[in-house]
Short mmCIF file of C-alpha atoms in Angstrom, two decimals:
data_model
loop_
_atom_site.label_atom_id
_atom_site.label_comp_id
_atom_site.label_asym_id
_atom_site.label_seq_id
_atom_site.Cartn_x
_atom_site.Cartn_y
_atom_site.Cartn_z
CA UNK A 1 -71.47 26.71 24.79
CA UNK A 2 -70.22 29.19 22.20
CA UNK A 3 -72.57 30.29 19.43
CA UNK A 4 -70.72 28.43 16.67
CA UNK A 5 -71.50 25.11 18.40
CA UNK A 6 -74.91 26.21 19.65
CA UNK A 7 -76.14 27.03 16.15
CA UNK A 8 -74.22 24.37 14.22
CA UNK A 9 -76.61 22.63 11.75
CA UNK A 10 -77.68 19.12 12.73
CA UNK A 11 -78.51 17.87 9.22
CA UNK A 12 -77.29 18.55 5.68
CA UNK A 13 -80.55 20.32 4.82
CA UNK A 14 -79.76 22.90 7.51
CA UNK A 15 -76.25 23.58 6.16
CA UNK A 16 -76.25 26.87 4.22
CA UNK A 17 -74.51 27.36 0.85
CA UNK A 18 -72.50 24.96 -1.32
CA UNK A 19 -75.59 23.15 -2.61
CA UNK A 20 -73.71 21.19 -5.29
CA UNK A 21 -71.10 20.03 -2.79
CA UNK A 22 -73.85 18.77 -0.46
CA UNK A 23 -75.50 16.83 -3.28
CA UNK A 24 -72.14 15.36 -4.30
CA UNK A 25 -71.44 14.32 -0.69
CA UNK A 26 -74.84 12.58 -0.45
CA UNK A 27 -74.20 10.69 -3.69
CA UNK A 28 -70.78 9.65 -2.41
CA UNK A 29 -72.05 8.18 0.89
CA UNK A 30 -74.86 6.33 -0.92
CA UNK A 31 -72.37 4.93 -3.45
CA UNK A 32 -70.06 3.96 -0.58
CA UNK A 33 -72.79 2.13 1.32
CA UNK A 34 -73.92 0.33 -1.85
CA UNK A 35 -70.30 -0.59 -2.69
CA UNK A 36 -70.09 1.44 -5.94
CA UNK A 37 -67.37 3.81 -4.73
CA UNK A 38 -65.29 2.94 -1.66
CA UNK A 39 -62.83 5.80 -1.93
CA UNK A 40 -62.47 8.26 0.97
CA UNK A 41 -63.58 11.82 0.29
CA UNK A 42 -61.75 15.11 0.86
CA UNK A 43 -63.81 18.25 1.48
CA UNK A 44 -61.55 21.09 0.34
CA UNK A 45 -62.24 24.76 0.87
CA UNK A 46 -61.37 27.89 2.88
CA UNK A 47 -61.97 28.18 6.65
CA UNK A 48 -65.57 28.61 7.76
CA UNK A 49 -67.24 27.35 4.57
CA UNK A 50 -68.84 24.35 6.34
CA UNK A 51 -66.51 21.38 5.75
CA UNK A 52 -66.58 19.88 9.26
CA UNK A 53 -70.24 20.79 9.80
CA UNK A 54 -71.15 19.04 6.56
CA UNK A 55 -69.25 15.88 7.57
CA UNK A 56 -70.92 15.73 11.01
CA UNK A 57 -74.36 16.42 9.55
CA UNK A 58 -73.90 13.63 7.00
CA UNK A 59 -73.16 11.21 9.85
CA UNK A 60 -76.40 12.11 11.61
CA UNK A 61 -78.47 11.95 8.41
CA UNK A 62 -77.22 8.44 7.61
CA UNK A 63 -77.22 7.10 11.19
CA UNK A 64 -73.43 6.78 11.36
CA UNK A 65 -71.35 7.17 14.53
CA UNK A 66 -68.86 9.98 13.89
CA UNK A 67 -65.31 9.69 15.20
CA UNK A 68 -63.42 12.93 14.64
CA UNK A 69 -59.69 13.62 14.83
CA UNK A 70 -57.84 16.85 14.10
CA UNK A 71 -54.96 15.69 11.90
CA UNK A 72 -52.87 18.82 12.44
CA UNK A 73 -52.85 18.21 16.23
CA UNK A 74 -52.30 14.44 16.00
CA UNK A 75 -49.65 13.94 13.34
CA UNK A 76 -47.60 10.92 14.36
CA UNK A 77 -48.01 7.54 12.71
CA UNK A 78 -48.64 5.89 16.09
CA UNK A 79 -51.57 8.17 17.01
CA UNK A 80 -53.08 7.96 13.53
CA UNK A 81 -52.78 4.15 13.57
CA UNK A 82 -54.28 3.71 17.04
CA UNK A 83 -57.24 6.08 16.60
CA UNK A 84 -58.01 6.23 12.89
CA UNK A 85 -56.85 2.71 12.05
CA UNK A 86 -59.12 0.98 14.54
CA UNK A 87 -62.09 3.26 13.75
CA UNK A 88 -61.71 2.62 10.02
CA UNK A 89 -61.84 -1.15 10.56
CA UNK A 90 -64.47 -1.70 13.27
CA UNK A 91 -68.10 -0.96 14.16
CA UNK A 92 -69.31 1.18 17.06
CA UNK A 93 -70.47 -0.20 20.43
CA UNK A 94 -74.05 0.03 19.15
CA UNK A 95 -73.12 -2.05 16.11
CA UNK A 96 -73.49 0.87 13.71
CA UNK A 97 -71.08 1.80 10.95
CA UNK A 98 -68.51 4.47 11.87
CA UNK A 99 -67.81 7.62 9.86
CA UNK A 100 -64.19 8.70 10.37
CA UNK A 101 -63.65 12.47 10.06
CA UNK A 102 -60.06 13.70 9.77
CA UNK A 103 -59.94 17.49 10.07
CA UNK A 104 -57.18 19.72 8.63
CA UNK A 105 -55.39 17.00 6.71
CA UNK A 106 -53.20 19.68 5.10
CA UNK A 107 -51.74 20.28 8.57
CA UNK A 108 -49.69 17.07 8.33
CA UNK A 109 -47.94 17.84 5.06
CA UNK A 110 -44.55 18.78 6.52
CA UNK A 111 -41.38 16.66 6.44
CA UNK A 112 -41.68 15.82 10.14
CA UNK A 113 -45.20 14.47 9.65
CA UNK A 114 -44.58 12.07 6.75
CA UNK A 115 -45.09 9.09 9.07
CA UNK A 116 -48.65 10.20 9.84
CA UNK A 117 -49.41 10.83 6.18
CA UNK A 118 -48.01 7.44 5.17
CA UNK A 119 -50.12 5.77 7.84
CA UNK A 120 -53.27 7.45 6.50
CA UNK A 121 -52.42 6.18 3.00
CA UNK A 122 -52.04 2.66 4.43
CA UNK A 123 -55.31 2.88 6.39
CA UNK A 124 -57.44 3.97 3.41
CA UNK A 125 -56.32 0.89 1.45
CA UNK A 126 -58.01 -1.49 3.92
CA UNK A 127 -60.68 0.72 5.54
CA UNK A 128 -64.10 -0.89 5.97
CA UNK A 129 -65.76 2.37 7.06
CA UNK A 130 -66.23 5.66 5.17
CA UNK A 131 -63.56 8.32 5.74
CA UNK A 132 -64.02 12.07 5.23
CA UNK A 133 -61.02 14.39 5.36
CA UNK A 134 -61.09 18.19 5.35
CA UNK A 135 -58.44 20.59 4.07
CA UNK A 136 -58.02 24.30 3.45
CA UNK A 137 -55.25 23.74 0.90
CA UNK A 138 -55.45 20.27 -0.67
CA UNK A 139 -53.15 21.23 -3.55
CA UNK A 140 -49.91 21.11 -1.56
CA UNK A 141 -47.44 18.94 -3.54
CA UNK A 142 -46.89 16.61 -0.57
CA UNK A 143 -50.62 15.72 -0.55
CA UNK A 144 -50.64 14.55 -4.18
CA UNK A 145 -50.59 10.80 -3.27
CA UNK A 146 -53.62 11.38 -1.04
CA UNK A 147 -55.53 13.34 -3.70
CA UNK A 148 -54.99 10.55 -6.22
CA UNK A 149 -56.62 7.98 -3.91
CA UNK A 150 -59.59 10.10 -2.83
CA UNK A 151 -62.63 11.82 -4.25
CA UNK A 152 -62.18 15.60 -3.86
CA UNK A 153 -65.23 17.81 -3.33
CA UNK A 154 -64.49 21.54 -3.50
CA UNK A 155 -66.39 24.02 -1.33
CA UNK A 156 -66.53 27.75 -1.94
CA UNK A 157 -66.50 30.69 0.52
CA UNK A 158 -70.04 31.58 1.57
CA UNK A 159 -71.64 34.66 -0.06
CA UNK A 160 -72.08 37.70 2.19
CA UNK A 161 -75.89 37.49 1.89
CA UNK A 162 -75.86 33.86 3.05
CA UNK A 163 -73.77 34.77 6.10
CA UNK A 164 -76.06 37.75 6.76
CA UNK A 165 -79.17 35.52 6.82
CA UNK A 166 -77.53 33.25 9.44
CA UNK A 167 -76.49 36.24 11.58
CA UNK A 168 -80.06 37.59 11.47
CA UNK A 169 -81.44 34.27 12.76
CA UNK A 170 -78.90 34.11 15.59
CA UNK A 171 -79.56 37.76 16.54
CA UNK A 172 -83.29 37.00 16.70
CA UNK A 173 -82.77 33.81 18.76
CA UNK A 174 -80.46 35.64 21.20
CA UNK A 175 -82.76 38.67 21.42
CA UNK A 176 -80.04 41.08 20.30
CA UNK A 177 -80.76 44.75 19.72
CA UNK A 178 -78.76 45.14 16.51
CA UNK A 179 -79.49 46.88 13.21
CA UNK A 180 -79.05 45.36 9.75
CA UNK A 181 -76.15 47.67 8.84
CA UNK A 182 -74.04 46.25 11.69
CA UNK A 183 -74.85 42.68 10.69
CA UNK A 184 -73.97 43.47 7.05
CA UNK A 185 -70.59 44.86 8.11
CA UNK A 186 -69.85 41.75 10.20
CA UNK A 187 -70.86 39.49 7.30
CA UNK A 188 -68.73 41.45 4.82
CA UNK A 189 -65.65 41.48 7.08
CA UNK A 190 -65.84 37.69 7.43
CA UNK A 191 -64.97 37.28 3.71
CA UNK A 192 -66.88 34.02 3.27
CA UNK A 193 -66.00 32.59 6.71
CA UNK A 194 -69.28 31.91 8.56
CA UNK A 195 -67.55 30.67 11.71
CA UNK A 196 -65.58 33.94 11.95
CA UNK A 197 -68.75 35.99 11.44
CA UNK A 198 -70.60 34.16 14.25
CA UNK A 199 -67.59 34.56 16.57
CA UNK A 200 -67.44 38.29 15.77
CA UNK A 201 -71.15 38.72 16.46
CA UNK A 202 -70.81 36.91 19.79
CA UNK A 203 -67.72 38.93 20.70
CA UNK A 204 -69.42 42.28 19.98
CA UNK A 205 -72.58 41.17 21.83
CA UNK A 206 -70.57 40.17 24.92
CA UNK A 207 -68.78 43.52 24.79
CA UNK A 208 -72.13 45.31 24.65
CA UNK A 209 -71.14 47.27 21.57
CA UNK A 210 -73.31 46.15 18.65
CA UNK A 211 -72.96 49.24 16.47
CA UNK A 212 -71.74 49.93 12.90
CA UNK A 213 -68.78 51.87 14.36
CA UNK A 214 -67.58 48.85 16.36
CA UNK A 215 -68.23 46.48 13.44
CA UNK A 216 -66.02 48.64 11.21
CA UNK A 217 -63.12 48.12 13.63
CA UNK A 218 -63.08 44.39 13.00
CA UNK A 219 -59.79 43.29 11.48
CA UNK A 220 -59.92 42.17 7.88
CA UNK A 221 -59.43 38.40 7.67
CA UNK A 222 -56.36 36.64 6.34
CA UNK A 223 -54.65 38.66 3.60
CA UNK A 224 -54.07 35.47 1.63
CA UNK A 225 -57.81 34.89 1.29
CA UNK A 226 -58.25 38.44 0.12
CA UNK A 227 -55.50 38.18 -2.48
CA UNK A 228 -56.78 34.76 -3.62
CA UNK A 229 -60.10 36.45 -4.41
CA UNK A 230 -58.37 39.25 -6.33
CA UNK A 231 -56.17 37.01 -8.50
CA UNK A 232 -59.14 34.73 -9.16
CA UNK A 233 -61.19 37.68 -10.45
CA UNK A 234 -58.32 38.95 -12.62
CA UNK A 235 -57.44 35.55 -14.09
CA UNK A 236 -61.05 34.43 -14.62
CA UNK A 237 -62.68 37.58 -16.01
CA UNK A 238 -62.48 38.92 -19.57
CA UNK A 239 -64.09 42.27 -18.67
CA UNK A 240 -61.99 45.42 -18.29
CA UNK A 241 -64.19 47.09 -15.64
CA UNK A 242 -64.36 44.00 -13.40
CA UNK A 243 -60.58 43.52 -13.44
CA UNK A 244 -59.98 47.19 -12.62
CA UNK A 245 -62.59 47.46 -9.85
CA UNK A 246 -61.30 44.25 -8.24
CA UNK A 247 -58.03 46.02 -7.39
CA UNK A 248 -59.88 48.64 -5.35
CA UNK A 249 -60.57 46.04 -2.64
CA UNK A 250 -57.01 44.70 -2.54
CA UNK A 251 -55.61 44.80 1.00
CA UNK A 252 -52.03 44.15 -0.15
CA UNK A 253 -49.60 46.29 -2.15
CA UNK A 254 -49.06 45.98 -5.91
CA UNK A 255 -45.68 44.28 -5.49
CA UNK A 256 -47.34 41.42 -3.62
CA UNK A 257 -50.05 41.22 -6.30
CA UNK A 258 -47.30 40.97 -8.93
CA UNK A 259 -45.71 38.02 -7.10
CA UNK A 260 -49.05 36.19 -6.86
CA UNK A 261 -49.98 36.81 -10.50
CA UNK A 262 -46.51 35.71 -11.65
CA UNK A 263 -46.98 32.41 -9.84
CA UNK A 264 -50.53 31.74 -11.07
CA UNK A 265 -50.71 33.00 -14.67
CA UNK A 266 -49.35 29.69 -16.08
CA UNK A 267 -51.74 27.74 -13.85
CA UNK A 268 -54.79 29.46 -15.36
CA UNK A 269 -53.85 30.33 -18.96
CA UNK A 270 -53.52 27.34 -21.29
CA UNK A 271 -51.97 28.88 -24.40
CA UNK A 272 -48.31 29.92 -24.61
CA UNK A 273 -49.25 33.17 -26.39
CA UNK A 274 -51.64 34.12 -23.58
CA UNK A 275 -48.99 33.40 -20.93
CA UNK A 276 -46.40 35.48 -22.84
CA UNK A 277 -48.80 38.42 -23.28
CA UNK A 278 -49.84 38.31 -19.62
CA UNK A 279 -46.21 38.33 -18.47
CA UNK A 280 -45.48 41.19 -20.86
CA UNK A 281 -48.23 43.31 -19.26
CA UNK A 282 -46.98 42.30 -15.83
CA UNK A 283 -43.42 43.39 -16.62
CA UNK A 284 -44.66 46.72 -18.01
CA UNK A 285 -46.67 47.22 -14.83
CA UNK A 286 -43.53 46.45 -12.83
CA UNK A 287 -41.68 49.12 -14.83
CA UNK A 288 -44.23 51.80 -13.85
CA UNK A 289 -44.13 50.55 -10.26
CA UNK A 290 -40.35 50.97 -10.18
CA UNK A 291 -40.44 54.40 -11.81
CA UNK A 292 -43.07 55.59 -9.35
CA UNK A 293 -40.87 54.53 -6.44
CA UNK A 294 -37.65 56.02 -7.81
CA UNK A 295 -39.22 59.35 -8.76
CA UNK A 296 -41.62 59.37 -5.79
CA UNK A 297 -44.35 60.00 -8.34
CA UNK A 298 -47.03 57.62 -7.11
CA UNK A 299 -49.47 58.73 -9.81
CA UNK A 300 -47.56 56.29 -12.04
CA UNK A 301 -48.91 53.43 -9.91
CA UNK A 302 -52.34 53.82 -11.51
CA UNK A 303 -50.74 52.70 -14.80
CA UNK A 304 -49.06 49.82 -12.97
CA UNK A 305 -52.38 48.64 -11.52
CA UNK A 306 -54.14 49.00 -14.89
CA UNK A 307 -51.47 46.91 -16.65
CA UNK A 308 -51.30 44.27 -13.92
CA UNK A 309 -55.06 44.05 -13.52
CA UNK A 310 -56.76 44.68 -16.85
CA UNK A 311 -53.72 43.88 -19.02
CA UNK A 312 -53.30 40.43 -17.50
CA UNK A 313 -57.08 39.82 -17.52
CA UNK A 314 -57.45 40.68 -21.22
CA UNK A 315 -54.35 38.72 -22.28
CA UNK A 316 -56.43 35.55 -22.61
CA UNK A 317 -58.48 34.76 -25.70
CA UNK A 318 -61.31 33.15 -23.75
CA UNK A 319 -62.59 32.74 -20.21
CA UNK A 320 -61.43 29.49 -18.61
CA UNK A 321 -64.16 27.84 -16.60
CA UNK A 322 -63.72 25.29 -13.86
CA UNK A 323 -61.61 25.17 -10.72
CA UNK A 324 -57.93 26.17 -10.83
CA UNK A 325 -55.69 25.33 -7.84
CA UNK A 326 -53.92 28.66 -7.29
CA UNK A 327 -50.73 28.63 -5.22
CA UNK A 328 -48.66 30.93 -3.06
CA UNK A 329 -45.62 32.53 -4.74
CA UNK A 330 -42.65 30.17 -4.32
CA UNK A 331 -39.97 32.83 -4.64
CA UNK A 332 -41.90 35.21 -2.38
CA UNK A 333 -42.15 32.70 0.47
CA UNK A 334 -38.61 31.43 0.05
CA UNK A 335 -37.20 34.91 0.64
CA UNK A 336 -38.51 34.63 4.20
CA UNK A 337 -36.70 31.40 4.96
CA UNK A 338 -33.49 30.80 6.90
CA UNK A 339 -29.95 31.96 6.18
CA UNK A 340 -28.90 28.83 4.28
CA UNK A 341 -31.79 29.34 1.87
CA UNK A 342 -30.80 32.96 1.40
CA UNK A 343 -27.26 31.84 0.60
CA UNK A 344 -28.63 29.56 -2.14
CA UNK A 345 -30.64 32.49 -3.51
CA UNK A 346 -27.51 34.66 -3.45
CA UNK A 347 -25.59 32.07 -5.51
CA UNK A 348 -28.45 31.77 -8.02
CA UNK A 349 -28.67 35.55 -8.49
CA UNK A 350 -24.89 35.81 -8.85
CA UNK A 351 -24.85 33.15 -11.60
CA UNK A 352 -27.72 34.77 -13.52
CA UNK A 353 -26.11 38.20 -13.17
CA UNK A 354 -22.72 36.92 -14.37
CA UNK A 355 -24.06 34.97 -17.36
CA UNK A 356 -26.57 37.56 -18.60
CA UNK A 357 -24.68 40.74 -17.60
CA UNK A 358 -27.56 42.21 -15.59
CA UNK A 359 -27.77 43.46 -12.00
CA UNK A 360 -28.74 41.03 -9.23
CA UNK A 361 -31.85 43.17 -8.71
CA UNK A 362 -32.93 42.54 -12.31
CA UNK A 363 -31.97 38.88 -11.93
CA UNK A 364 -34.29 38.64 -8.91
CA UNK A 365 -37.18 40.04 -10.99
CA UNK A 366 -36.64 37.31 -13.60
CA UNK A 367 -36.59 34.45 -11.07
CA UNK A 368 -40.32 33.74 -11.31
CA UNK A 369 -40.11 33.36 -15.12
CA UNK A 370 -37.12 31.05 -14.79
CA UNK A 371 -38.95 28.94 -12.18
CA UNK A 372 -41.98 28.65 -14.49
CA UNK A 373 -39.86 27.48 -17.46
CA UNK A 374 -38.03 24.90 -15.34
CA UNK A 375 -41.34 23.48 -14.06
CA UNK A 376 -43.26 23.53 -17.36
CA UNK A 377 -40.52 22.34 -19.73
CA UNK A 378 -37.80 20.25 -18.02
CA UNK A 379 -35.98 19.69 -21.37
CA UNK A 380 -35.63 23.42 -22.02
CA UNK A 381 -34.98 23.77 -18.29
CA UNK A 382 -32.05 21.35 -18.58
CA UNK A 383 -30.46 23.63 -21.21
CA UNK A 384 -30.87 26.63 -18.92
CA UNK A 385 -29.45 24.73 -15.94
CA UNK A 386 -26.41 23.77 -18.03
CA UNK A 387 -26.01 27.37 -19.24
CA UNK A 388 -26.22 28.91 -15.76
CA UNK A 389 -24.29 26.01 -14.19
CA UNK A 390 -26.90 25.56 -11.46
CA UNK A 391 -26.47 22.79 -8.89
CA UNK A 392 -29.29 20.37 -8.08
CA UNK A 393 -29.77 22.18 -4.75
CA UNK A 394 -30.24 25.49 -6.59
CA UNK A 395 -32.77 24.00 -9.04
CA UNK A 396 -34.67 22.47 -6.12
CA UNK A 397 -34.81 25.94 -4.54
CA UNK A 398 -36.32 27.40 -7.72
CA UNK A 399 -38.81 24.56 -8.25
CA UNK A 400 -39.15 21.44 -6.09
CA UNK A 401 -37.31 18.19 -5.40
CA UNK A 402 -39.06 16.13 -8.12
CA UNK A 403 -38.50 18.74 -10.85
CA UNK A 404 -34.83 19.09 -9.88
CA UNK A 405 -34.35 15.31 -10.04
CA UNK A 406 -36.10 15.15 -13.43
CA UNK A 407 -33.92 17.92 -14.90
CA UNK A 408 -30.67 16.41 -13.63
CA UNK A 409 -31.75 12.99 -14.91
CA UNK A 410 -32.16 14.57 -18.37
CA UNK A 411 -28.71 16.17 -18.07
CA UNK A 412 -27.12 12.85 -17.04
CA UNK A 413 -28.79 11.04 -19.95
CA UNK A 414 -27.49 13.69 -22.35
CA UNK A 415 -23.97 13.40 -20.91
CA UNK A 416 -24.19 9.63 -21.22
CA UNK A 417 -25.21 9.93 -24.89
CA UNK A 418 -22.32 12.33 -25.50
CA UNK A 419 -19.89 9.89 -23.88
CA UNK A 420 -21.23 7.01 -26.00
CA UNK A 421 -20.91 9.19 -29.12
CA UNK A 422 -17.34 10.16 -28.15
CA UNK A 423 -16.44 6.49 -27.59
CA UNK A 424 -17.82 5.55 -31.01
CA UNK A 425 -15.84 8.33 -32.72
CA UNK A 426 -12.71 7.37 -30.78
CA UNK A 427 -13.09 3.70 -31.76
CA UNK A 428 -13.57 4.65 -35.43
CA UNK A 429 -10.45 6.80 -35.35
CA UNK A 430 -8.46 4.03 -33.63
CA UNK A 431 -9.69 1.55 -36.24
CA UNK A 432 -8.64 3.85 -39.08
CA UNK A 433 -5.27 4.46 -37.46
CA UNK A 434 -4.73 0.73 -36.90
CA UNK A 435 -5.67 -0.04 -40.51
CA UNK A 436 -3.30 2.62 -41.77
CA UNK A 437 -0.42 1.18 -39.73
CA UNK A 438 -1.15 -2.33 -41.02
CA UNK A 439 -0.97 -1.22 -44.67
CA UNK A 440 2.29 0.60 -44.07
CA UNK A 441 3.85 -2.53 -42.52
CA UNK A 442 2.69 -4.76 -45.37
CA UNK A 443 4.08 -2.30 -47.90
CA UNK A 444 7.36 -2.21 -46.02
CA UNK A 445 7.65 -6.03 -46.06
CA UNK A 446 7.03 -6.12 -49.79
#
């Protein structure tokens, strides 16, 4: 048995971190059993924060038989119906209530998996047993119907000290000869992922090399997690020094940071003035970034990082509290897609370049701002679409299918109104003309 399973908590009290989430989960199951709240629950959070462990522990604490299915491995409607459907409706062999646990629900969000997702939506309507789903990224657009029908409980990455305390206990239980510095390095490298930290400890122990030098060689986890932490600090803080020091730990380059900030500024900042100021600082940072590259004077990048980090952070009038669902850069990810997508991008850039008399390179830099306007204000977006003569396919590329449909619906309605107005004017003119002819004829007869 690997150490992750060997030392997995058996009850909620043993689960470390995320105290509020644990309390919320307890209240939910008690409300479910009493009939107050029969919605399923989604535990959302990064890998290794305790989502599955918490679900299993809840089952044991409340004497429920847990039936677990990994949704990303079993995506078809038929499998979901046969396993989840029957478990959600019946009792166990022992006559106890069943707790259905669906892991990695965000793994079935693709086009090919819509049947499985639809089946889950059907099952939760009639389920007689509690259902817990887990997800790393619950804010994918395709999962919106599921979010609306469920209670979402957000979990956070575990603090380094919390992970360290668990590693110390395991080291003691396993009789490992390891110093605290090595354990601290393992805990820090895990970046909030307890499962990864335990696996790393076991791996180093099996290799017989539990030293700080070996711990330093551990690969840094998932760049996306790292950059999520950085943009969160920049967009949440109002302190200059925190925003600046946050960039020191960034594993990615400044161009990638710019893409992520561009995507998430309008998600965090609520006032138009704040958004405009933040984008202004971002564009100035981009200017220094470009100059540094062209002149091979990389000292200019310090100004770029200051503008992108502290400038964007201080653009807001107040600190926004609460959870914000940050997203991956749309334009950034779309550049990596297949040839047909690149052809669409080429057409978009050509149209922007032609209409605004700028280079395609400059047009590419402005794409993120254009995408944001189209998504946030479809009426203004419709004017821009008409001006640039974008097709529905091109608007869908810049935003998503629903936004594209909404914008083209607005355009069609406007065209319809224009046609109606034209018809009215035409009829008035015809009426005047007809009246004029009638008078002339009467005059002639007289």
